[in-house]
């Protein structure tokens, strides 16, 4: 399988995020992508290539151009406004209750983007967990190029291809970044496929978290079906979207399929959910599926609460590929660094119908014992 990778992700050089008012060690770090790259190289069955530049048009086809401009200048504004921080995190977010009683028209006329960069980050941001640094914009643009180059491989005839996107994308909505995501790599690709082929496209999101951004972007669209398996938002980020009752509206009615799972979900629970998701994909025409691939469903993930093992990723990859559709597979989350490479190898080998034999990882076994 071809793997698309760019070292430009290293520019999004993060070591701290904010969580409920305090600074904690960052989860979404460069080591994640490097672990996966190294494991796929060691496998021998994967060929790595650089992305090609696709320009800004595919991004602004999905995102508000003003969000793109904010992300482009945010770090220089932090410096220009002499804000003494190692990364940008918002001051104030516009909670919808702030505007209660105002008409949509009044909100549209009167509420505006502030000039203070802490206010601007609140205007465009979802949460304080997406630290923005000097190289974030360039890395986010590179992740989109990685995703679109992976798409090109599949449009040119590959059955499967994998884009090692970093930063991830599925929490980014049309006019919002957040949840470690800046541009929605999978949504940009799904839209580009639908536009260039005229076919319907399905997105299968198997990250632990609900992809609120992808759901928002395609909520009213009949040409792109979004199917997500994730932690119930009652207990997990992004908290306010991801319920089973969210099924889409207008042309998109019935095209949004959310499958929330309980804490402690096992391999068996996950395979059952996978079969439901596969059935939902099979119910829509089209020959290409975009996979938002996350490994924060793993039992040892520091921010998830599922109990999955490496072997189930092989089986999920196998079942998804058995649909007989071509797969554009894009990396989203997954924060237990020692297991990321093996979990990616397992999933991708499954998707190619190949067997999976675990390779040793220094200092780590699946049970968590240091050897
Ligand atoms: N204690 C993705 O997996 N909340 N994003 C973190 C940490 C934000 C996850 C809380 C989680 C965002 C792409
Ligand atoms: Zn996630």
mmCIF file of C-alpha atoms and ligand atoms in Angstrom:
data_model
loop_
_atom_site.group_PDB
_atom_site.id
_atom_site.type_symbol
_atom_site.label_atom_id
_atom_site.label_comp_id
_atom_site.label_asym_id
_atom_site.label_seq_id
_atom_site.Cartn_x
_atom_site.Cartn_y
_atom_site.Cartn_z
ATOM 1 C CA UNK A 1 0.000 0.000 0.000
ATOM 2 C CA UNK A 2 1.128 3.525 -0.730
ATOM 3 C CA UNK A 3 1.563 5.799 2.287
ATOM 4 C CA UNK A 4 1.550 9.570 1.857
ATOM 5 C CA UNK A 5 3.643 11.392 4.469
ATOM 6 C CA UNK A 6 5.096 14.879 4.848
ATOM 7 C CA UNK A 7 7.704 15.974 7.403
ATOM 8 C CA UNK A 8 5.940 19.364 7.410
ATOM 9 C CA UNK A 9 3.770 18.042 10.273
ATOM 10 C CA UNK A 10 6.844 18.553 12.507
ATOM 11 C CA UNK A 11 6.246 22.315 12.326
ATOM 12 C CA UNK A 12 3.127 21.804 14.486
ATOM 13 C CA UNK A 13 5.500 21.336 17.397
ATOM 14 C CA UNK A 14 3.316 20.930 20.468
ATOM 15 C CA UNK A 15 4.248 19.901 23.992
ATOM 16 C CA UNK A 16 1.426 21.372 26.103
ATOM 17 C CA UNK A 17 -2.363 21.583 25.814
ATOM 18 C CA UNK A 18 -4.907 23.075 28.178
ATOM 19 C CA UNK A 19 -7.469 20.828 29.832
ATOM 20 C CA UNK A 20 -10.172 22.175 32.168
ATOM 21 C CA UNK A 21 -8.180 25.265 33.013
ATOM 22 C CA UNK A 22 -4.712 23.809 33.472
ATOM 23 C CA UNK A 23 -1.742 23.038 31.247
ATOM 24 C CA UNK A 24 -1.072 19.322 30.715
ATOM 25 C CA UNK A 25 1.393 17.434 28.482
ATOM 26 C CA UNK A 26 0.021 17.490 24.934
ATOM 27 C CA UNK A 27 -1.565 14.347 23.520
ATOM 28 C CA UNK A 28 -1.469 15.252 19.831
ATOM 29 C CA UNK A 29 2.315 15.367 19.343
ATOM 30 C CA UNK A 30 4.736 14.839 16.453
ATOM 31 C CA UNK A 31 5.930 11.514 17.865
ATOM 32 C CA UNK A 32 2.544 9.995 16.929
ATOM 33 C CA UNK A 33 3.096 10.349 13.192
ATOM 34 C CA UNK A 34 6.746 9.355 13.470
ATOM 35 C CA UNK A 35 5.814 6.150 15.321
ATOM 36 C CA UNK A 36 3.380 5.185 12.571
ATOM 37 C CA UNK A 37 5.819 6.053 9.786
ATOM 38 C CA UNK A 38 8.583 3.988 11.396
ATOM 39 C CA UNK A 39 6.350 0.934 11.900
ATOM 40 C CA UNK A 40 5.075 0.999 8.312
ATOM 41 C CA UNK A 41 8.641 1.317 7.019
ATOM 42 C CA UNK A 42 9.716 -1.676 9.142
ATOM 43 C CA UNK A 43 6.821 -3.754 7.767
ATOM 44 C CA UNK A 44 8.249 -3.684 4.257
ATOM 45 C CA UNK A 45 4.819 -3.867 2.603
ATOM 46 C CA UNK A 46 4.294 -0.111 2.407
ATOM 47 C CA UNK A 47 5.834 2.496 0.080
ATOM 48 C CA UNK A 48 6.058 6.064 1.300
ATOM 49 C CA UNK A 49 5.698 9.117 -0.932
ATOM 50 C CA UNK A 50 5.556 12.894 -0.513
ATOM 51 C CA UNK A 51 2.326 14.803 -1.096
ATOM 52 C CA UNK A 52 1.904 17.146 -4.038
ATOM 53 C CA UNK A 53 0.643 20.720 -3.553
ATOM 54 C CA UNK A 54 -3.091 21.121 -4.214
ATOM 55 C CA UNK A 55 -3.451 24.816 -3.359
ATOM 56 C CA UNK A 56 -6.086 26.526 -1.261
ATOM 57 C CA UNK A 57 -9.207 25.993 -3.409
ATOM 58 C CA UNK A 58 -10.039 22.520 -1.998
ATOM 59 C CA UNK A 59 -9.795 23.990 1.530
ATOM 60 C CA UNK A 60 -12.053 26.985 0.884
ATOM 61 C CA UNK A 61 -14.534 24.664 -0.853
ATOM 62 C CA UNK A 62 -15.203 23.307 2.664
ATOM 63 C CA UNK A 63 -14.063 25.978 5.148
ATOM 64 C CA UNK A 64 -15.015 29.627 5.620
ATOM 65 C CA UNK A 65 -12.255 31.657 4.009
ATOM 66 C CA UNK A 66 -12.103 33.879 7.126
ATOM 67 C CA UNK A 67 -11.223 30.819 9.248
ATOM 68 C CA UNK A 68 -8.379 30.039 6.843
ATOM 69 C CA UNK A 69 -7.119 33.650 7.076
ATOM 70 C CA UNK A 70 -7.336 33.604 10.882
ATOM 71 C CA UNK A 71 -5.299 30.388 11.113
ATOM 72 C CA UNK A 72 -2.768 31.838 8.690
ATOM 73 C CA UNK A 73 -2.111 34.990 10.739
ATOM 74 C CA UNK A 74 -2.957 33.811 14.285
ATOM 75 C CA UNK A 75 0.614 33.226 15.437
ATOM 76 C CA UNK A 76 1.964 36.492 14.040
ATOM 77 C CA UNK A 77 -0.945 38.248 15.835
ATOM 78 C CA UNK A 78 0.048 36.590 19.133
ATOM 79 C CA UNK A 79 3.498 38.071 18.629
ATOM 80 C CA UNK A 80 2.253 41.461 17.339
ATOM 81 C CA UNK A 81 -0.101 41.781 20.331
ATOM 82 C CA UNK A 82 2.805 40.862 22.653
ATOM 83 C CA UNK A 83 0.937 37.972 24.281
ATOM 84 C CA UNK A 84 3.541 36.120 26.367
ATOM 85 C CA UNK A 85 2.472 32.551 25.636
ATOM 86 C CA UNK A 86 4.210 29.509 24.118
ATOM 87 C CA UNK A 87 0.974 28.629 22.272
ATOM 88 C CA UNK A 88 -2.340 30.301 21.471
ATOM 89 C CA UNK A 89 -5.415 29.180 23.369
ATOM 90 C CA UNK A 90 -8.639 31.224 23.501
ATOM 91 C CA UNK A 91 -9.690 33.636 26.216
ATOM 92 C CA UNK A 92 -13.491 33.698 25.676
ATOM 93 C CA UNK A 93 -15.768 31.452 23.613
ATOM 94 C CA UNK A 94 -19.155 32.789 22.423
ATOM 95 C CA UNK A 95 -21.518 30.410 24.257
ATOM 96 C CA UNK A 96 -24.831 30.397 22.317
ATOM 97 C CA UNK A 97 -26.689 31.572 25.457
ATOM 98 C CA UNK A 98 -24.848 34.913 25.225
ATOM 99 C CA UNK A 99 -27.139 35.759 22.291
ATOM 100 C CA UNK A 100 -30.383 34.333 23.663
ATOM 101 C CA UNK A 101 -33.382 36.389 22.502
ATOM 102 C CA UNK A 102 -31.505 38.043 19.640
ATOM 103 C CA UNK A 103 -32.830 37.243 16.172
ATOM 104 C CA UNK A 104 -30.552 35.378 13.759
ATOM 105 C CA UNK A 105 -30.528 38.593 11.731
ATOM 106 C CA UNK A 106 -29.474 40.698 14.731
ATOM 107 C CA UNK A 107 -26.722 38.186 15.577
ATOM 108 C CA UNK A 108 -25.522 38.291 11.986
ATOM 109 C CA UNK A 109 -25.415 42.132 11.989
ATOM 110 C CA UNK A 110 -24.125 42.815 15.480
ATOM 111 C CA UNK A 111 -21.829 39.990 16.564
ATOM 112 C CA UNK A 112 -18.407 40.323 15.010
ATOM 113 C CA UNK A 113 -14.929 38.910 15.151
ATOM 114 C CA UNK A 114 -12.891 40.888 17.701
ATOM 115 C CA UNK A 115 -9.360 42.130 17.106
ATOM 116 C CA UNK A 116 -7.790 40.699 20.293
ATOM 117 C CA UNK A 117 -6.256 37.371 19.286
ATOM 118 C CA UNK A 118 -7.554 35.640 22.452
ATOM 119 C CA UNK A 119 -11.061 36.721 21.423
ATOM 120 C CA UNK A 120 -10.426 35.737 17.798
ATOM 121 C CA UNK A 121 -9.330 32.268 18.915
ATOM 122 C CA UNK A 122 -12.618 32.017 20.832
ATOM 123 C CA UNK A 123 -14.610 33.231 17.809
ATOM 124 C CA UNK A 124 -13.123 30.506 15.559
ATOM 125 C CA UNK A 125 -12.282 27.811 18.102
ATOM 126 C CA UNK A 126 -14.249 25.027 19.797
ATOM 127 C CA UNK A 127 -12.131 24.339 22.878
ATOM 128 C CA UNK A 128 -8.793 24.963 24.570
ATOM 129 C CA UNK A 129 -7.293 21.596 23.515
ATOM 130 C CA UNK A 130 -6.016 22.730 20.113
ATOM 131 C CA UNK A 131 -2.880 24.742 20.867
ATOM 132 C CA UNK A 132 -1.746 26.848 17.932
ATOM 133 C CA UNK A 133 1.971 27.565 17.406
ATOM 134 C CA UNK A 134 4.154 29.203 14.743
ATOM 135 C CA UNK A 135 4.128 26.202 12.399
ATOM 136 C CA UNK A 136 0.519 25.081 12.870
ATOM 137 C CA UNK A 137 -0.877 26.642 9.706
ATOM 138 C CA UNK A 138 1.825 25.182 7.472
ATOM 139 C CA UNK A 139 1.410 21.734 9.049
ATOM 140 C CA UNK A 140 -2.381 21.898 8.663
ATOM 141 C CA UNK A 141 -1.997 22.838 4.970
ATOM 142 C CA UNK A 142 0.459 19.938 4.528
ATOM 143 C CA UNK A 143 -2.042 17.514 6.136
ATOM 144 C CA UNK A 144 -4.614 18.581 3.530
ATOM 145 C CA UNK A 145 -2.062 17.980 0.744
ATOM 146 C CA UNK A 146 -1.344 14.539 2.239
ATOM 147 C CA UNK A 147 -5.080 13.750 2.224
ATOM 148 C CA UNK A 148 -5.646 14.992 -1.337
ATOM 149 C CA UNK A 149 -2.587 13.116 -2.649
ATOM 150 C CA UNK A 150 -3.929 9.938 -1.020
ATOM 151 C CA UNK A 151 -7.225 10.615 -2.794
ATOM 152 C CA UNK A 152 -5.402 11.021 -6.135
ATOM 153 C CA UNK A 153 -3.839 7.561 -5.748
ATOM 154 C CA UNK A 154 -7.293 6.035 -5.347
ATOM 155 C CA UNK A 155 -8.836 8.102 -8.157
ATOM 156 C CA UNK A 156 -5.956 6.875 -10.342
ATOM 157 C CA UNK A 157 -6.918 3.274 -9.623
ATOM 158 C CA UNK A 158 -5.397 2.169 -6.296
ATOM 159 C CA UNK A 159 -7.755 -0.027 -4.256
ATOM 160 C CA UNK A 160 -6.511 1.448 -0.978
ATOM 161 C CA UNK A 161 -4.124 4.230 0.044
ATOM 162 C CA UNK A 162 -3.199 5.695 3.416
ATOM 163 C CA UNK A 163 -2.572 9.348 4.272
ATOM 164 C CA UNK A 164 -0.590 9.915 7.462
ATOM 165 C CA UNK A 165 -2.364 13.190 8.220
ATOM 166 C CA UNK A 166 -1.184 15.277 11.164
ATOM 167 C CA UNK A 167 -2.770 17.386 12.544
ATOM 168 C CA UNK A 168 -6.003 15.390 12.343
ATOM 169 C CA UNK A 169 -9.222 16.917 10.995
ATOM 170 C CA UNK A 170 -12.599 15.512 11.967
ATOM 171 C CA UNK A 171 -13.472 18.033 14.722
ATOM 172 C CA UNK A 172 -12.955 21.001 12.371
ATOM 173 C CA UNK A 173 -16.287 22.354 11.073
ATOM 174 C CA UNK A 174 -16.884 24.768 8.194
ATOM 175 C CA UNK A 175 -16.125 27.806 10.383
ATOM 176 C CA UNK A 176 -14.411 26.284 13.409
ATOM 177 C CA UNK A 177 -11.206 24.565 14.464
ATOM 178 C CA UNK A 178 -10.698 22.532 17.665
ATOM 179 C CA UNK A 179 -10.082 19.125 19.188
ATOM 180 C CA UNK A 180 -6.483 19.058 17.835
ATOM 181 C CA UNK A 181 -7.935 19.711 14.326
ATOM 182 C CA UNK A 182 -7.534 22.745 12.043
ATOM 183 C CA UNK A 183 -8.708 21.728 8.555
ATOM 184 C CA UNK A 184 -11.058 18.791 8.033
ATOM 185 C CA UNK A 185 -8.852 16.569 5.860
ATOM 186 C CA UNK A 186 -11.513 13.859 5.357
ATOM 187 C CA UNK A 187 -14.306 16.323 4.515
ATOM 188 C CA UNK A 188 -12.092 18.133 1.996
ATOM 189 C CA UNK A 189 -11.326 14.805 0.319
ATOM 190 C CA UNK A 190 -14.926 13.526 0.339
ATOM 191 C CA UNK A 191 -16.145 16.742 -1.275
ATOM 192 C CA UNK A 192 -13.347 16.670 -3.861
ATOM 193 C CA UNK A 193 -14.224 13.057 -4.783
ATOM 194 C CA UNK A 194 -17.948 13.824 -5.060
ATOM 195 C CA UNK A 195 -17.183 16.840 -7.256
ATOM 196 C CA UNK A 196 -14.699 15.139 -9.565
ATOM 197 C CA UNK A 197 -16.516 11.801 -9.999
ATOM 198 C CA UNK A 198 -20.179 12.837 -9.617
ATOM 199 C CA UNK A 199 -20.530 9.735 -7.445
ATOM 200 C CA UNK A 200 -21.857 9.555 -3.916
ATOM 201 C CA UNK A 201 -19.217 9.149 -1.213
ATOM 202 C CA UNK A 202 -19.391 7.567 2.248
ATOM 203 C CA UNK A 203 -17.184 8.586 5.166
ATOM 204 C CA UNK A 204 -16.578 5.961 7.848
ATOM 205 C CA UNK A 205 -15.221 7.533 11.042
ATOM 206 C CA UNK A 206 -13.711 5.043 13.501
ATOM 207 C CA UNK A 207 -11.898 7.524 15.749
ATOM 208 C CA UNK A 208 -12.923 7.218 19.439
ATOM 209 C CA UNK A 209 -14.451 10.698 19.286
ATOM 210 C CA UNK A 210 -17.470 11.769 17.264
ATOM 211 C CA UNK A 211 -16.413 13.734 14.176
ATOM 212 C CA UNK A 212 -18.627 16.730 14.857
ATOM 213 C CA UNK A 213 -16.914 18.766 12.141
ATOM 214 C CA UNK A 214 -17.544 16.213 9.404
ATOM 215 C CA UNK A 215 -21.157 15.798 10.540
ATOM 216 C CA UNK A 216 -21.695 19.579 10.495
ATOM 217 C CA UNK A 217 -20.180 20.042 7.053
ATOM 218 C CA UNK A 218 -22.376 17.395 5.389
ATOM 219 C CA UNK A 219 -25.499 17.687 7.618
ATOM 220 C CA UNK A 220 -27.728 18.850 4.748
ATOM 221 C CA UNK A 221 -25.995 17.052 1.872
ATOM 222 C CA UNK A 222 -27.497 14.065 0.121
ATOM 223 C CA UNK A 223 -24.339 13.166 -1.795
ATOM 224 C CA UNK A 224 -22.113 12.366 1.192
ATOM 225 C CA UNK A 225 -23.097 9.871 3.885
ATOM 226 C CA UNK A 226 -21.340 10.142 7.261
ATOM 227 C CA UNK A 227 -21.160 7.062 9.504
ATOM 228 C CA UNK A 228 -19.380 7.292 12.857
ATOM 229 C CA UNK A 229 -18.673 4.833 15.695
ATOM 230 C CA UNK A 230 -17.633 6.704 18.840
ATOM 231 C CA UNK A 231 -17.914 7.224 22.581
ATOM 232 C CA UNK A 232 -21.347 8.401 23.720
ATOM 233 C CA UNK A 233 -21.137 12.223 23.897
ATOM 234 C CA UNK A 234 -22.913 12.134 27.250
ATOM 235 C CA UNK A 235 -19.522 11.227 28.751
ATOM 236 C CA UNK A 236 -16.939 12.137 26.130
ATOM 237 C CA UNK A 237 -15.651 14.963 23.977
ATOM 238 C CA UNK A 238 -17.108 16.690 21.897
ATOM 239 C CA UNK A 239 -20.042 16.361 24.347
ATOM 240 C CA UNK A 240 -22.661 18.310 22.398
ATOM 241 C CA UNK A 241 -22.949 16.246 19.199
ATOM 242 C CA UNK A 242 -22.756 12.557 18.325
ATOM 243 C CA UNK A 243 -26.099 11.178 19.532
ATOM 244 C CA UNK A 244 -27.823 8.431 17.573
ATOM 245 C CA UNK A 245 -30.814 10.742 16.973
ATOM 246 C CA UNK A 246 -28.713 13.096 14.779
ATOM 247 C CA UNK A 247 -29.584 11.823 11.294
ATOM 248 C CA UNK A 248 -29.244 14.893 9.030
ATOM 249 C CA UNK A 249 -31.768 17.350 7.569
ATOM 250 C CA UNK A 250 -33.032 18.452 4.164
ATOM 251 C CA UNK A 251 -31.270 16.576 1.338
ATOM 252 C CA UNK A 252 -29.099 15.047 4.065
ATOM 253 C CA UNK A 253 -32.005 13.486 5.991
ATOM 254 C CA UNK A 254 -31.025 9.918 6.834
ATOM 255 C CA UNK A 255 -27.439 10.390 5.575
ATOM 256 C CA UNK A 256 -25.881 10.864 9.028
ATOM 257 C CA UNK A 257 -25.456 7.683 11.059
ATOM 258 C CA UNK A 258 -24.102 7.914 14.625
ATOM 259 C CA UNK A 259 -23.278 4.767 16.584
ATOM 260 C CA UNK A 260 -22.369 5.763 20.178
ATOM 261 C CA UNK A 261 -20.805 3.107 22.417
ATOM 262 C CA UNK A 262 -20.581 2.639 26.191
ATOM 263 C CA UNK A 263 -17.444 2.979 28.308
ATOM 264 C CA UNK A 264 -15.433 -0.240 28.300
ATOM 265 C CA UNK A 265 -16.608 -1.262 24.809
ATOM 266 C CA UNK A 266 -14.891 -4.543 23.850
ATOM 267 C CA UNK A 267 -13.606 -6.005 20.601
ATOM 268 C CA UNK A 268 -16.931 -7.868 20.246
ATOM 269 C CA UNK A 269 -18.973 -4.680 20.821
ATOM 270 C CA UNK A 270 -16.830 -2.907 18.280
ATOM 271 C CA UNK A 271 -17.185 -5.585 15.602
ATOM 272 C CA UNK A 272 -20.956 -5.513 16.030
ATOM 273 C CA UNK A 273 -20.914 -1.721 15.553
ATOM 274 C CA UNK A 274 -18.581 -2.138 12.559
ATOM 275 C CA UNK A 275 -21.078 -4.479 10.893
ATOM 276 C CA UNK A 276 -23.864 -1.918 11.395
ATOM 277 C CA UNK A 277 -21.657 0.795 9.927
ATOM 278 C CA UNK A 278 -20.756 -1.389 6.944
ATOM 279 C CA UNK A 279 -24.443 -2.059 6.333
ATOM 280 C CA UNK A 280 -25.096 1.701 6.331
ATOM 281 C CA UNK A 281 -22.321 2.207 3.760
ATOM 282 C CA UNK A 282 -23.706 -0.613 1.614
ATOM 283 C CA UNK A 283 -27.090 1.139 1.613
ATOM 284 C CA UNK A 284 -25.695 4.132 -0.325
ATOM 285 C CA UNK A 285 -24.335 3.911 -3.894
ATOM 286 C CA UNK A 286 -20.745 4.865 -4.682
ATOM 287 C CA UNK A 287 -17.415 3.138 -5.168
ATOM 288 C CA UNK A 288 -15.187 5.060 -2.710
ATOM 289 C CA UNK A 289 -15.162 5.231 1.095
ATOM 290 C CA UNK A 290 -13.111 7.804 3.007
ATOM 291 C CA UNK A 291 -11.993 6.319 6.339
ATOM 292 C CA UNK A 292 -11.287 8.611 9.301
ATOM 293 C CA UNK A 293 -8.970 6.249 11.153
ATOM 294 C CA UNK A 294 -8.349 6.753 14.873
ATOM 295 C CA UNK A 295 -6.637 4.508 17.412
ATOM 296 C CA UNK A 296 -7.860 6.303 20.533
ATOM 297 C CA UNK A 297 -10.300 3.349 20.778
ATOM 298 C CA UNK A 298 -7.329 1.273 21.999
ATOM 299 C CA UNK A 299 -7.557 -0.143 25.539
ATOM 300 C CA UNK A 300 -4.482 1.743 26.741
ATOM 301 C CA UNK A 301 -5.303 5.091 25.133
ATOM 302 C CA UNK A 302 -4.822 7.880 27.694
ATOM 303 C CA UNK A 303 -7.948 9.838 26.681
ATOM 304 C CA UNK A 304 -10.325 7.039 25.592
ATOM 305 C CA UNK A 305 -12.251 4.446 27.628
ATOM 306 C CA UNK A 306 -12.771 1.594 25.137
ATOM 307 C CA UNK A 307 -11.005 -1.771 25.565
ATOM 308 C CA UNK A 308 -9.937 -2.616 22.015
ATOM 309 C CA UNK A 309 -6.885 -4.750 21.214
ATOM 310 C CA UNK A 310 -4.533 -4.640 18.249
ATOM 311 C CA UNK A 311 -6.041 -7.758 16.655
ATOM 312 C CA UNK A 312 -9.475 -6.159 16.300
ATOM 313 C CA UNK A 313 -7.995 -3.417 14.100
ATOM 314 C CA UNK A 314 -6.859 -6.085 11.652
ATOM 315 C CA UNK A 315 -10.375 -7.531 11.569
ATOM 316 C CA UNK A 316 -12.072 -4.120 11.218
ATOM 317 C CA UNK A 317 -9.753 -3.249 8.314
ATOM 318 C CA UNK A 318 -10.522 -6.611 6.725
ATOM 319 C CA UNK A 319 -14.309 -6.202 7.074
ATOM 320 C CA UNK A 320 -14.322 -2.635 5.746
ATOM 321 C CA UNK A 321 -12.249 -3.650 2.710
ATOM 322 C CA UNK A 322 -14.564 -6.654 2.134
ATOM 323 C CA UNK A 323 -17.257 -4.121 1.155
ATOM 324 C CA UNK A 324 -15.463 -4.094 -2.183
ATOM 325 C CA UNK A 325 -15.131 -0.301 -2.336
ATOM 326 C CA UNK A 326 -11.894 1.603 -2.780
ATOM 327 C CA UNK A 327 -10.605 3.160 0.443
ATOM 328 C CA UNK A 328 -9.000 6.565 1.051
ATOM 329 C CA UNK A 329 -7.722 6.002 4.597
ATOM 330 C CA UNK A 330 -6.778 9.148 6.554
ATOM 331 C CA UNK A 331 -5.233 9.277 10.022
ATOM 332 C CA UNK A 332 -7.177 11.030 12.805
ATOM 333 C CA UNK A 333 -6.462 10.468 16.532
ATOM 334 C CA UNK A 334 -4.821 7.849 18.745
ATOM 335 C CA UNK A 335 -2.624 8.898 21.669
ATOM 336 C CA UNK A 336 -1.053 5.786 23.183
ATOM 337 C CA UNK A 337 2.235 6.277 21.386
ATOM 338 C CA UNK A 338 3.904 2.844 21.845
ATOM 339 C CA UNK A 339 1.022 0.969 20.175
ATOM 340 C CA UNK A 340 0.241 3.386 17.326
ATOM 341 C CA UNK A 341 2.580 1.816 14.780
ATOM 342 C CA UNK A 342 1.371 -1.746 15.379
ATOM 343 C CA UNK A 343 -2.274 -0.688 15.396
ATOM 344 C CA UNK A 344 -1.844 1.124 12.080
ATOM 345 C CA UNK A 345 0.007 -1.849 10.577
ATOM 346 C CA UNK A 346 -2.745 -4.198 11.742
ATOM 347 C CA UNK A 347 -5.588 -2.081 10.295
ATOM 348 C CA UNK A 348 -3.895 -1.377 6.989
ATOM 349 C CA UNK A 349 -2.758 -4.972 6.456
ATOM 350 C CA UNK A 350 -6.319 -6.092 7.192
ATOM 351 C CA UNK A 351 -7.584 -3.611 4.597
ATOM 352 C CA UNK A 352 -5.277 -5.217 2.035
ATOM 353 C CA UNK A 353 -6.418 -8.730 2.954
ATOM 354 C CA UNK A 354 -2.969 -9.566 4.327
ATOM 355 C CA UNK A 355 -2.241 -11.421 7.565
ATOM 356 C CA UNK A 356 -0.886 -9.625 10.632
ATOM 357 C CA UNK A 357 1.971 -10.872 12.804
ATOM 358 C CA UNK A 358 2.839 -8.526 15.675
ATOM 359 C CA UNK A 359 6.366 -7.100 15.714
ATOM 360 C CA UNK A 360 8.050 -6.310 19.042
ATOM 361 C CA UNK A 361 7.943 -2.690 20.233
ATOM 362 C CA UNK A 362 10.778 -1.682 22.559
ATOM 363 C CA UNK A 363 9.569 -1.358 26.141
ATOM 364 C CA UNK A 364 5.996 -2.372 25.436
ATOM 365 C CA UNK A 365 3.698 -5.381 25.209
ATOM 366 C CA UNK A 366 -0.046 -5.211 24.623
ATOM 367 C CA UNK A 367 -0.738 -6.038 28.266
ATOM 368 C CA UNK A 368 1.242 -2.929 29.126
ATOM 369 C CA UNK A 369 4.188 -4.750 30.697
ATOM 370 C CA UNK A 370 7.606 -3.291 30.154
ATOM 371 C CA UNK A 371 9.969 -5.990 28.870
HETATM 372 N N1 LIG B 1 -7.757 15.157 28.785
HETATM 373 C C1 LIG B 1 -8.982 13.701 18.129
HETATM 374 O O1 LIG B 1 -8.895 12.566 18.552
HETATM 375 N N2 LIG B 1 -10.103 16.742 24.742
HETATM 376 N N3 LIG B 1 -9.275 14.747 18.926
HETATM 377 C C2 LIG B 1 -8.945 16.171 25.354
HETATM 378 C C3 LIG B 1 -7.743 15.402 27.371
HETATM 379 C C4 LIG B 1 -9.985 16.936 23.309
HETATM 380 C C5 LIG B 1 -9.533 14.574 20.340
HETATM 381 C C6 LIG B 1 -9.049 15.994 26.831
HETATM 382 C C7 LIG B 1 -9.949 15.651 22.537
HETATM 383 C C8 LIG B 1 -9.795 15.860 21.062
HETATM 384 C C9 LIG B 1 -8.735 13.987 16.690
HETATM 385 ZN ZN1 LIG B 2 -10.239 11.074 18.713
#
